[in-house]
mmCIF file of C-alpha atoms in Angstrom:
data_model
loop_
_atom_site.group_PDB
_atom_site.id
_atom_site.type_symbol
_atom_site.label_atom_id
_atom_site.label_comp_id
_atom_site.label_asym_id
_atom_site.label_seq_id
_atom_site.Cartn_x
_atom_site.Cartn_y
_atom_site.Cartn_z
ATOM 1 C CA MET A 82 23.136 9.696 21.375
ATOM 2 C CA TRP A 83 25.900 12.277 21.613
ATOM 3 C CA GLU A 84 28.746 9.768 21.722
ATOM 4 C CA ASP A 85 28.830 9.844 17.920
ATOM 5 C CA TRP A 86 29.420 13.561 17.565
ATOM 6 C CA GLU A 87 32.054 12.966 14.886
ATOM 7 C CA GLU A 88 29.364 11.238 12.810
ATOM 8 C CA VAL A 89 27.057 14.188 13.383
ATOM 9 C CA LYS A 90 29.712 16.615 12.167
ATOM 10 C CA SER A 91 30.322 14.421 9.108
ATOM 11 C CA GLY A 92 26.616 14.693 8.256
ATOM 12 C CA GLN A 93 25.804 10.984 8.465
ATOM 13 C CA ARG A 94 24.648 8.967 11.498
ATOM 14 C CA GLU A 95 24.834 5.193 11.503
ATOM 15 C CA LEU A 96 21.826 3.810 13.372
ATOM 16 C CA ALA A 97 20.482 0.336 13.953
ATOM 17 C CA HIS A 98 16.681 0.236 13.873
ATOM 18 C CA PRO A 99 16.215 3.961 13.136
ATOM 19 C CA ASP A 100 12.443 3.640 13.454
ATOM 20 C CA ALA A 101 12.617 2.374 17.044
ATOM 21 C CA PRO A 102 10.988 4.966 19.333
ATOM 22 C CA PHE A 103 12.365 6.591 22.466
ATOM 23 C CA ASP A 104 10.820 9.078 24.875
ATOM 24 C CA TYR A 105 13.737 11.565 24.985
ATOM 25 C CA LEU A 106 13.292 12.724 28.562
ATOM 26 C CA ALA A 107 14.942 16.096 29.204
ATOM 27 C CA PRO A 108 17.549 15.955 32.004
ATOM 28 C CA GLU A 109 16.165 19.224 33.381
ATOM 29 C CA ASP A 110 12.757 17.599 33.771
ATOM 30 C CA VAL A 111 14.269 14.714 35.735
ATOM 31 C CA GLY A 112 15.859 17.222 38.102
ATOM 32 C CA ALA A 113 12.715 19.340 38.409
ATOM 33 C CA LEU A 114 10.562 16.331 39.270
ATOM 34 C CA ALA A 115 13.127 15.050 41.770
ATOM 35 C CA GLY A 116 13.288 18.497 43.358
ATOM 36 C CA ALA A 117 9.504 18.720 43.558
ATOM 37 C CA ARG A 118 9.475 15.293 45.205
ATOM 38 C CA VAL A 119 12.030 16.387 47.816
ATOM 39 C CA VAL A 120 10.177 19.615 48.610
ATOM 40 C CA ALA A 121 6.767 17.990 48.969
ATOM 41 C CA ALA A 122 6.045 14.301 49.193
ATOM 42 C CA PRO A 123 3.342 13.206 46.758
ATOM 43 C CA PRO A 124 -0.076 13.165 48.428
ATOM 44 C CA SER A 125 -0.613 9.651 47.154
ATOM 45 C CA GLY A 126 2.345 8.396 49.213
ATOM 46 C CA GLU A 127 4.036 6.984 46.119
ATOM 47 C CA LEU A 128 7.596 5.867 46.763
ATOM 48 C CA ILE A 129 8.458 5.490 43.093
ATOM 49 C CA ILE A 130 7.383 7.956 40.448
ATOM 50 C CA SER A 131 7.955 6.800 36.897
ATOM 51 C CA GLN A 132 8.841 9.445 34.356
ATOM 52 C CA CYS A 133 8.972 9.441 30.560
ATOM 53 C CA GLY A 134 9.373 12.207 28.036
ATOM 54 C CA PRO A 135 6.203 13.789 26.630
ATOM 55 C CA GLU A 136 6.407 12.133 23.217
ATOM 56 C CA LEU A 137 7.703 8.977 21.597
ATOM 57 C CA LEU A 138 9.909 9.766 18.626
ATOM 58 C CA SER A 139 11.705 7.333 16.380
ATOM 59 C CA GLN A 140 15.462 7.764 16.258
ATOM 60 C CA ARG A 141 14.985 8.916 12.656
ATOM 61 C CA ALA A 142 12.480 11.604 13.722
ATOM 62 C CA ALA A 143 14.701 12.700 16.621
ATOM 63 C CA TRP A 144 17.681 13.163 14.311
ATOM 64 C CA LYS A 145 15.482 15.181 11.957
ATOM 65 C CA VAL A 146 14.659 17.473 14.903
ATOM 66 C CA ILE A 147 18.379 17.743 15.698
ATOM 67 C CA SER A 148 19.290 18.346 12.060
ATOM 68 C CA GLU A 149 16.731 21.133 11.721
ATOM 69 C CA GLY A 150 17.424 22.591 15.167
ATOM 70 C CA LEU A 151 21.162 22.816 14.561
ATOM 71 C CA GLY A 152 20.827 23.890 10.941
ATOM 72 C CA MET A 153 22.803 20.845 9.781
ATOM 73 C CA ASP A 154 22.066 18.261 7.121
ATOM 74 C CA ILE A 155 22.347 14.927 8.959
ATOM 75 C CA SER A 156 21.379 11.819 7.030
ATOM 76 C CA ILE A 157 20.700 8.398 8.523
ATOM 77 C CA LYS A 158 22.505 5.265 7.359
ATOM 78 C CA GLU A 159 20.772 2.176 8.687
ATOM 79 C CA ILE A 160 23.095 -0.512 10.041
ATOM 80 C CA ASN A 161 22.196 -4.027 11.135
ATOM 81 C CA SER A 162 22.467 -5.459 14.641
ATOM 82 C CA ASP A 163 25.849 -7.064 13.952
ATOM 83 C CA GLU A 164 27.277 -3.729 12.808
ATOM 84 C CA HIS A 165 25.746 -2.071 15.862
ATOM 85 C CA ARG A 166 27.356 -4.696 18.091
ATOM 86 C CA GLU A 167 30.766 -4.081 16.474
ATOM 87 C CA LYS A 168 30.368 -0.321 16.793
ATOM 88 C CA LEU A 169 29.746 -0.648 20.539
ATOM 89 C CA ARG A 170 32.597 -3.150 20.907
ATOM 90 C CA SER A 171 35.015 -0.770 19.140
ATOM 91 C CA ARG A 172 34.149 1.873 21.742
ATOM 92 C CA GLY A 173 35.093 -0.485 24.561
ATOM 93 C CA PHE A 174 31.634 -1.357 25.859
ATOM 94 C CA PRO A 175 31.613 -4.572 27.928
ATOM 95 C CA GLU A 176 29.979 -7.597 26.297
ATOM 96 C CA PRO A 177 26.978 -7.787 28.693
ATOM 97 C CA MET A 178 26.155 -4.143 27.946
ATOM 98 C CA ILE A 179 26.526 -4.714 24.200
ATOM 99 C CA LYS A 180 24.230 -7.736 24.339
ATOM 100 C CA SER A 181 21.639 -5.827 26.358
ATOM 101 C CA ALA A 182 21.730 -2.710 24.160
ATOM 102 C CA VAL A 183 21.504 -4.611 20.874
ATOM 103 C CA GLU A 184 18.701 -6.888 22.071
ATOM 104 C CA ARG A 185 16.724 -4.049 23.648
ATOM 105 C CA LEU A 186 16.911 -1.938 20.509
ATOM 106 C CA SER A 187 15.892 -4.872 18.324
ATOM 107 C CA ASP A 188 12.956 -5.684 20.627
ATOM 108 C CA LEU A 189 11.904 -2.041 20.753
ATOM 109 C CA ALA A 190 11.921 -1.800 16.955
ATOM 110 C CA ARG A 191 9.857 -4.966 16.645
ATOM 111 C CA ASP A 192 7.331 -4.087 19.372
ATOM 112 C CA PRO A 193 7.474 -0.627 21.010
ATOM 113 C CA ALA A 194 4.837 -1.703 23.554
ATOM 114 C CA SER A 195 7.337 -4.256 24.902
ATOM 115 C CA PHE A 196 9.141 -1.329 26.526
ATOM 116 C CA TYR A 197 6.589 1.479 26.373
ATOM 117 C CA GLU A 198 3.432 -0.305 27.530
ATOM 118 C CA PRO A 199 0.746 2.208 26.490
ATOM 119 C CA GLU A 200 -0.980 2.774 29.850
ATOM 120 C CA ALA A 201 2.276 2.817 31.837
ATOM 121 C CA TYR A 202 3.835 5.224 29.309
ATOM 122 C CA LYS A 203 0.800 7.511 29.436
ATOM 123 C CA GLU A 204 0.981 7.699 33.236
ATOM 124 C CA ALA A 205 4.758 8.163 33.290
ATOM 125 C CA SER A 206 4.637 10.892 30.652
ATOM 126 C CA MET A 207 1.979 12.796 32.636
ATOM 127 C CA ASN A 208 3.766 12.597 35.999
ATOM 128 C CA PHE A 209 5.943 15.639 35.311
ATOM 129 C CA ARG A 210 2.904 17.898 34.954
ATOM 130 C CA LYS A 211 1.133 16.147 37.836
ATOM 131 C CA TYR A 212 3.947 16.787 40.329
ATOM 132 C CA THR A 213 5.477 20.042 39.061
ATOM 133 C CA GLY A 214 2.461 21.811 37.563
ATOM 134 C CA ARG A 215 4.511 22.517 34.426
ATOM 135 C CA GLN A 216 4.506 21.175 30.908
ATOM 136 C CA PRO A 217 7.325 18.712 30.177
ATOM 137 C CA THR A 218 10.072 19.708 27.765
ATOM 138 C CA THR A 219 9.621 18.393 24.242
ATOM 139 C CA PHE A 220 12.683 17.106 22.427
ATOM 140 C CA LYS A 221 12.500 20.008 19.962
ATOM 141 C CA ALA A 222 12.377 22.525 22.809
ATOM 142 C CA TRP A 223 15.375 20.822 24.450
ATOM 143 C CA VAL A 224 17.411 20.933 21.218
ATOM 144 C CA ASP A 225 16.467 24.595 20.694
ATOM 145 C CA LYS A 226 17.443 25.462 24.276
ATOM 146 C CA HIS A 227 20.813 23.706 24.011
ATOM 147 C CA ARG A 228 21.591 24.640 20.403
ATOM 148 C CA GLU A 229 24.658 26.756 21.108
ATOM 149 C CA GLU A 230 26.312 24.273 23.454
ATOM 150 C CA LEU A 231 25.610 21.417 21.025
ATOM 151 C CA LEU A 232 27.171 23.354 18.166
ATOM 152 C CA ALA A 233 30.189 24.132 20.357
ATOM 153 C CA ASN A 234 31.055 20.417 20.464
#
């Protein structure tokens, strides 16, 4: 997301499938859950604990949160999958990664449940609270918390 900071500063983000949703998991929440897991093994004996952010937001909605949180006017220009592929290629991404990223985003836009199966997502999004006793960080709260460092870019 942040690799296009020059686009952000220009006020226009080029996005393929801007209505595709993501869970925007806060890095701090990943660390907190991992730390809780190290301190005390889950009583259920789970070896793998899935984790997702507390809400699914489209890329468009996420950039609106960023725009408002940073006090910037950032518009979205929708690009197609071929343009997305070329954008990744111009940054030096290897072809297998480009293929995977473009296909995944296209699939996610077409059918969010293909990646975020509703029951699995619900469980994964509740695991942070289950194992840490705290509420997970919303994307808006994360942007607000990191506002100054984001603006310093």
